PDB file of C-alpha atoms in Angstrom:
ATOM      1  CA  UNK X 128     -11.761 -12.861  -6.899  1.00  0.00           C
ATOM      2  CA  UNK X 129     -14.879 -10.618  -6.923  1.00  0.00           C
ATOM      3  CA  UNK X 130     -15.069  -7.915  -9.620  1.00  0.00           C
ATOM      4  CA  UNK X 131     -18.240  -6.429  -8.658  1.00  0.00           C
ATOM      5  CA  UNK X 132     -16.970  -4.951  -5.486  1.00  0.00           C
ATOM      6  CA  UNK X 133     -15.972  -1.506  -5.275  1.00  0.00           C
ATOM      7  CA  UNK X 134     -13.624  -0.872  -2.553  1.00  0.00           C
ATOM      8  CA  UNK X 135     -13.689   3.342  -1.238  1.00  0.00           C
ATOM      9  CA  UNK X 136     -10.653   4.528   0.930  1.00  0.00           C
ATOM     10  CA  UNK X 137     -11.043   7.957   2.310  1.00  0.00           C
ATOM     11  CA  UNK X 138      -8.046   9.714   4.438  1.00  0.00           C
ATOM     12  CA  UNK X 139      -7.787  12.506   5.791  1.00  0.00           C
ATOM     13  CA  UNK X 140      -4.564  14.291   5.901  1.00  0.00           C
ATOM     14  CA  UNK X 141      -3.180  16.405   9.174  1.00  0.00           C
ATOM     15  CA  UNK X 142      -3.885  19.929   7.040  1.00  0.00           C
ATOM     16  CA  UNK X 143      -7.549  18.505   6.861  1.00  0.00           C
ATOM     17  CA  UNK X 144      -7.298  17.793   3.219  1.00  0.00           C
ATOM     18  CA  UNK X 145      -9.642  14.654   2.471  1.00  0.00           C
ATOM     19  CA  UNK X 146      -8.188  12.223  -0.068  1.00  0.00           C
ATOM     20  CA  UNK X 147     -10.283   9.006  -1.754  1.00  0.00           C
ATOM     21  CA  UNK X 148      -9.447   6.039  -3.816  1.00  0.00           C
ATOM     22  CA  UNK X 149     -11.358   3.758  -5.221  1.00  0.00           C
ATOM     23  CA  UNK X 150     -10.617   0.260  -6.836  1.00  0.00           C
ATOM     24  CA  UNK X 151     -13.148  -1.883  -8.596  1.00  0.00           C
ATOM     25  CA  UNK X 152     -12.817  -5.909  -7.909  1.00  0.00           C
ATOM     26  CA  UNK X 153     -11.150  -8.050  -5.756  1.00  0.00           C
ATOM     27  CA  UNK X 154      -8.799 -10.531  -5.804  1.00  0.00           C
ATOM     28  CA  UNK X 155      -6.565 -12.665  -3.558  1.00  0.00           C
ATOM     29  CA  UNK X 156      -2.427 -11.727  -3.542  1.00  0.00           C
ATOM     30  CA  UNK X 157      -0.271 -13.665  -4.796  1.00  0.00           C
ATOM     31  CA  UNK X 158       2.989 -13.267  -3.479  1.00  0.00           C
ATOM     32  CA  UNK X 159       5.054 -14.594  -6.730  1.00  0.00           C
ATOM     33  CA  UNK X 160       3.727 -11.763  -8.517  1.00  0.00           C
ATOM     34  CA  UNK X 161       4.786  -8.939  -6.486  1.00  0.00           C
ATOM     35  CA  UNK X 162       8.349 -10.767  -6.361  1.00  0.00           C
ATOM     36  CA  UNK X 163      11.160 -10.283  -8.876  1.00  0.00           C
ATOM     37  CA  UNK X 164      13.260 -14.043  -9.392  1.00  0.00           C
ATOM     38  CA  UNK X 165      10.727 -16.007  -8.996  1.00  0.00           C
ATOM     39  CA  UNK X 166       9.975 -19.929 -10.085  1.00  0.00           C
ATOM     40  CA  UNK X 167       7.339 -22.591  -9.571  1.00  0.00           C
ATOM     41  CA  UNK X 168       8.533 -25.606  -7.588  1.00  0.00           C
ATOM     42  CA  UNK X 169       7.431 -27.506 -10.678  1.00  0.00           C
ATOM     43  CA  UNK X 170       9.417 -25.839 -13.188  1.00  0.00           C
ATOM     44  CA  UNK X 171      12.411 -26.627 -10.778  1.00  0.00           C
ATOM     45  CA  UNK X 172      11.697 -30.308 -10.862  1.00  0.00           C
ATOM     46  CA  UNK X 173      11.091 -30.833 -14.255  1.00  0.00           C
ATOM     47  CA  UNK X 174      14.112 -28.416 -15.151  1.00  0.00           C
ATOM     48  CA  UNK X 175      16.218 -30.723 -12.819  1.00  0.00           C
ATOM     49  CA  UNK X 176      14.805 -34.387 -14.296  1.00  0.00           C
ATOM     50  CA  UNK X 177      15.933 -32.927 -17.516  1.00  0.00           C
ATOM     51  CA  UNK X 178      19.502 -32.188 -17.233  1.00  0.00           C
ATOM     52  CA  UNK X 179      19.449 -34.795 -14.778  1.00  0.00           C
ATOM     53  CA  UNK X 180      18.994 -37.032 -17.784  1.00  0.00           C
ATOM     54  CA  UNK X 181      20.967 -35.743 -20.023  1.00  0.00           C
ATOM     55  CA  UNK X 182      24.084 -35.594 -18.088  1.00  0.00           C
ATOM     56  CA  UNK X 183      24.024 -37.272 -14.564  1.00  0.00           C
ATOM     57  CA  UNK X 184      24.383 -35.989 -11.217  1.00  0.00           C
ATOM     58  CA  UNK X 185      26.441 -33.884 -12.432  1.00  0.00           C
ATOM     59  CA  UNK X 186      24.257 -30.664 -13.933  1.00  0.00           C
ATOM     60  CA  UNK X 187      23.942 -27.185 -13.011  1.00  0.00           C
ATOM     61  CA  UNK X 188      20.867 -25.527 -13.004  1.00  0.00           C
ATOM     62  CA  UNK X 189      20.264 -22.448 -15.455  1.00  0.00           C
ATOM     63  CA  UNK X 190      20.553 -18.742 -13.704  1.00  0.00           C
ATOM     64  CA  UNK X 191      17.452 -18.468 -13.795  1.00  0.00           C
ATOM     65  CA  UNK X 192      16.385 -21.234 -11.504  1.00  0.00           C
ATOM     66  CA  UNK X 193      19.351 -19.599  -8.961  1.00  0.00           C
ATOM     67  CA  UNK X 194      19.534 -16.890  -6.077  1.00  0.00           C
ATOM     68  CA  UNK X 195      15.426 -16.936  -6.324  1.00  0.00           C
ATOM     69  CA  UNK X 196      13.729 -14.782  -4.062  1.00  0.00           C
ATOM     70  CA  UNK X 197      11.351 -17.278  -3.543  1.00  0.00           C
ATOM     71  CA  UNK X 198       9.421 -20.418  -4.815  1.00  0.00           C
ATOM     72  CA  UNK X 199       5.628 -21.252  -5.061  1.00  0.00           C
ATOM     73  CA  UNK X 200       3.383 -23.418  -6.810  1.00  0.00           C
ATOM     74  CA  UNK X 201      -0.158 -24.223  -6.702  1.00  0.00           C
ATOM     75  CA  UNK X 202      -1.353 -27.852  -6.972  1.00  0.00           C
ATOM     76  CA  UNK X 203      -4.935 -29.615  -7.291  1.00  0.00           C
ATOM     77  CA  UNK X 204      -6.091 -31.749  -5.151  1.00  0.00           C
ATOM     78  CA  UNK X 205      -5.056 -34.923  -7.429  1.00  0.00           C
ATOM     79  CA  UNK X 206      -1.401 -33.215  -7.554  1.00  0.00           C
ATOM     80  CA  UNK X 207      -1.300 -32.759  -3.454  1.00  0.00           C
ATOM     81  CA  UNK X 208      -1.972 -36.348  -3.273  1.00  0.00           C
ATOM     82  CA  UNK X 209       0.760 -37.377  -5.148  1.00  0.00           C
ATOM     83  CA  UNK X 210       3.300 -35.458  -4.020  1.00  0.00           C
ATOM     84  CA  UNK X 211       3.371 -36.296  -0.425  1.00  0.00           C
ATOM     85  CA  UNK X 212       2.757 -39.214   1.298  1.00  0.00           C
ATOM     86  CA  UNK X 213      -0.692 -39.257   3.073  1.00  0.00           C
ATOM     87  CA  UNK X 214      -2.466 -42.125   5.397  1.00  0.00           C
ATOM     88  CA  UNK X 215      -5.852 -43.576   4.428  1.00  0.00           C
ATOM     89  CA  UNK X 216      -7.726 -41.006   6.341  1.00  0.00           C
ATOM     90  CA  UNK X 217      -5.849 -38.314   5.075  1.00  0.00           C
ATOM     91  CA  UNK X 218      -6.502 -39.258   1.512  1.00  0.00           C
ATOM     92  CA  UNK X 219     -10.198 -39.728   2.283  1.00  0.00           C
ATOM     93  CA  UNK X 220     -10.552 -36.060   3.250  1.00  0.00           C
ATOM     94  CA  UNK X 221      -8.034 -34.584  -0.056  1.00  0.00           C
ATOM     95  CA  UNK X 222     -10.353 -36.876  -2.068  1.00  0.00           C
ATOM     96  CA  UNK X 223     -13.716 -35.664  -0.218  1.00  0.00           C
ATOM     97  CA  UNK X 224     -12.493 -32.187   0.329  1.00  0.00           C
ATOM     98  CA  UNK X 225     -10.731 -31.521  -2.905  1.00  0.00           C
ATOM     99  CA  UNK X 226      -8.346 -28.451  -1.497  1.00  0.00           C
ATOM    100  CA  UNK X 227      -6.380 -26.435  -4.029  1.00  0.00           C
ATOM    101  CA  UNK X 228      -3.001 -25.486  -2.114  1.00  0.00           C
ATOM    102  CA  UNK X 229      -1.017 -22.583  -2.742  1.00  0.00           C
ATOM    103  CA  UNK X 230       2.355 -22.320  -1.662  1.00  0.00           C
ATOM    104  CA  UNK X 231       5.162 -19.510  -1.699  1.00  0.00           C
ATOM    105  CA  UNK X 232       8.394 -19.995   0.202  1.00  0.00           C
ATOM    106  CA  UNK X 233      10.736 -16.673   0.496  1.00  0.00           C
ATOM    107  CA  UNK X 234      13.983 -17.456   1.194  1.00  0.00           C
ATOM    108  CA  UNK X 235      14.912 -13.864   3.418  1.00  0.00           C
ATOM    109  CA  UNK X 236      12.677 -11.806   5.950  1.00  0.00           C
ATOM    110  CA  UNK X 237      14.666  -9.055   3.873  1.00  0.00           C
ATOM    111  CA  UNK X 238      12.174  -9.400   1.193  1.00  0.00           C
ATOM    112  CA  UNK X 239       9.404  -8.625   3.720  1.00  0.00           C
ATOM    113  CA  UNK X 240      10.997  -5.842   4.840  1.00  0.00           C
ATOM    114  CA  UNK X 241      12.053  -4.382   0.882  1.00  0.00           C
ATOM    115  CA  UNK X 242       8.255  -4.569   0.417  1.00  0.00           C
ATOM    116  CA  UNK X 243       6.722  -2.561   3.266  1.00  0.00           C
ATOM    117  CA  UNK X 244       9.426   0.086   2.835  1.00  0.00           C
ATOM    118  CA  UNK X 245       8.547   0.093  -0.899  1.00  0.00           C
ATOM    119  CA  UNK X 246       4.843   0.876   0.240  1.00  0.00           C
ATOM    120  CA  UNK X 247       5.915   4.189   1.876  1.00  0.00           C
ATOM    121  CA  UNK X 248       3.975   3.981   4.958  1.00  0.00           C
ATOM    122  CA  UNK X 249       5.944   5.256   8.122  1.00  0.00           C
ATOM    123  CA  UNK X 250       8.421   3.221   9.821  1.00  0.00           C
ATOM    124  CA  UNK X 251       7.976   0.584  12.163  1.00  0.00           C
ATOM    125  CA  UNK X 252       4.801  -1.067  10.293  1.00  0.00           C
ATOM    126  CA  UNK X 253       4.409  -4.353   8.270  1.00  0.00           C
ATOM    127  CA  UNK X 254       1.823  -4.241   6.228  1.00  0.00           C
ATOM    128  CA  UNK X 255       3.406  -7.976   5.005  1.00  0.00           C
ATOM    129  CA  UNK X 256       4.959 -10.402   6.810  1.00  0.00           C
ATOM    130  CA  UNK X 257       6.844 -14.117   6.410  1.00  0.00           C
ATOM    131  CA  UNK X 258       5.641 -16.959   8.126  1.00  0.00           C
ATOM    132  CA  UNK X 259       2.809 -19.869   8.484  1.00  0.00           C
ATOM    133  CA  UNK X 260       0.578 -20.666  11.528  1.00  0.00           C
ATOM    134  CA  UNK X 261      -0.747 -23.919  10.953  1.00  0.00           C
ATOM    135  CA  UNK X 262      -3.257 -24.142  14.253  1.00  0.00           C
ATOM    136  CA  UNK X 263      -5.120 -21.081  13.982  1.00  0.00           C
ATOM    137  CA  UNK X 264      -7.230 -21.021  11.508  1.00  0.00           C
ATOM    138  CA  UNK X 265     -11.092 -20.403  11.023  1.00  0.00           C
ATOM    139  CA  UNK X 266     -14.004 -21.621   8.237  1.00  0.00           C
ATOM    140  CA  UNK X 267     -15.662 -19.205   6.743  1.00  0.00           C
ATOM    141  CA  UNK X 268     -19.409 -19.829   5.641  1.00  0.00           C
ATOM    142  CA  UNK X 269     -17.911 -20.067   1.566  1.00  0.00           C
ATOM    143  CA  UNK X 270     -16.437 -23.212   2.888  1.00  0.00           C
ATOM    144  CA  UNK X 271     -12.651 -21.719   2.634  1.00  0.00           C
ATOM    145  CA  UNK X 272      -9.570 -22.513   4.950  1.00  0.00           C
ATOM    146  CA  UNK X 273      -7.840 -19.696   5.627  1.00  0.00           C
ATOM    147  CA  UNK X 274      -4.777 -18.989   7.876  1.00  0.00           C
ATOM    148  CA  UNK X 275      -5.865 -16.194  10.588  1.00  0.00           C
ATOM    149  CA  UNK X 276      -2.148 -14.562   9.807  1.00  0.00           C
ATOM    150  CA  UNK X 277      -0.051 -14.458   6.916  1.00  0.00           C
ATOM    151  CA  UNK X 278      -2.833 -15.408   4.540  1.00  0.00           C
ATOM    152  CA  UNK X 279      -0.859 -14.801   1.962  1.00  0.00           C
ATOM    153  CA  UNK X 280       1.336 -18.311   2.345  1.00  0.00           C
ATOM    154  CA  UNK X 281      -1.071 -20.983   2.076  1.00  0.00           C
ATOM    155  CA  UNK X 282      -4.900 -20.909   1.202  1.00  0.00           C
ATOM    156  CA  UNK X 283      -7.023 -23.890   0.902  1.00  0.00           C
ATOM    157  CA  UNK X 284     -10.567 -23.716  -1.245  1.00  0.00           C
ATOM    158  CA  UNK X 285     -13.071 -26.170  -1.012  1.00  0.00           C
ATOM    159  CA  UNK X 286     -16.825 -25.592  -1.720  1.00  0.00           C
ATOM    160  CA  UNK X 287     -17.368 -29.120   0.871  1.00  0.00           C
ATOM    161  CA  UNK X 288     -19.639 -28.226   2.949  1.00  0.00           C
ATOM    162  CA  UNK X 289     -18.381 -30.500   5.814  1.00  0.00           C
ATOM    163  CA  UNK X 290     -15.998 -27.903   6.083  1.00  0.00           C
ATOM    164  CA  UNK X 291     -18.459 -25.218   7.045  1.00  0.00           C
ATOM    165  CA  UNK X 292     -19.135 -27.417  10.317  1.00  0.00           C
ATOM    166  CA  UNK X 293     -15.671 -28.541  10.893  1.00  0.00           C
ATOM    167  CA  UNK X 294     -14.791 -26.822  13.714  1.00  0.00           C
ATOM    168  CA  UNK X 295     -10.883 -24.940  14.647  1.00  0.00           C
ATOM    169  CA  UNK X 296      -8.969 -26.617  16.991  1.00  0.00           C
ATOM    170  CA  UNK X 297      -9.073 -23.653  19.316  1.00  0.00           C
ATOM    171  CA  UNK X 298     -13.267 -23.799  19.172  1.00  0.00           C
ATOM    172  CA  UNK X 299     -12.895 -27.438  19.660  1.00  0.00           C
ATOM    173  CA  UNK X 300     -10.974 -27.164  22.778  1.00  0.00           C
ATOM    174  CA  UNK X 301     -13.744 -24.665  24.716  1.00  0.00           C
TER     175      UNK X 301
END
């Protein structure tokens, strides 16, 4: 997030008439808090070890861990190594690289398409869509991983600079 920039959007309508908004500051979207029914991933887990303790297999979640529109988290770089299971190399570059991972899952494509239409911009267009592509993506000179589309799934920070030089695997292959 950047709070010094001021962002200036000028349109001009068919009749000619000129319109302009401006926003101060910047800051990265998180999807879980555009989204009604929404939970972390961790308050899931720790919601299901609990009644999972106090009576068995056989619990039922609360309502409002149910019919979510989606789930997210974000996790450290300590937490991503703990959760999944990662070879020697792999924890070598979490441990060098230090990533903080954000994740949203949405369970219906009709949540997409509920928020364009609430944006009110003519038919047809997606201003957001669903979906993760893991093999395109580009450095930037911060030292940030970002997805070329759907940004707004997964981002990776690290301030490593042997990410700056790390190439894509699209570069690599030219």
């Amino acid at each position: 997030s950047n709070p010094n920039i001021l962002i200036k959007v000028r349109v001009c309508a068919k009749d000619r008439k000129v319109s302009i908004a401006e926003h101060k500051g910047i800051e990265y979207l998180w999807i879980n808090e555009i989204l009604d029914k929404t939970q972390t991933y961790t308050a899931i887990k720790l919601k299901e070890d609990e009644l999972y303790k106090k009576k068995g297999s056989d619990y039922k979640l609360p309502s409002k861990f149910l019919n979510l529109n989606a789930i997210y988290d974000k996790w450290t770089y300590e937490r991503l190594a703990d959760e999944i299971s990662l070879d020697s190399e792999e924890k070598e570059i979490i441990r060098r690289c230090r990533p903080e991972i954000y994740f949203c899952y949405v369970f219906s494509t009709k949540v997409w398409d509920r928020f364009n239409n609430s944006l009110g911009v003519r038919g047809g267009v997606s201003i957001m869509n669903g979906g993760i592509v893991w093999e395109h993506y580009h450095v930037n000179e911060l030292g940030g991983v970002f997805l070329k589309k759907n940004e707004i799934i997964l981002k990776a920070i690290s301030a490593d600079p042997y990410l700056k030089e790390r190439k894509s695997p699209t570069e690599a292959e030219q």
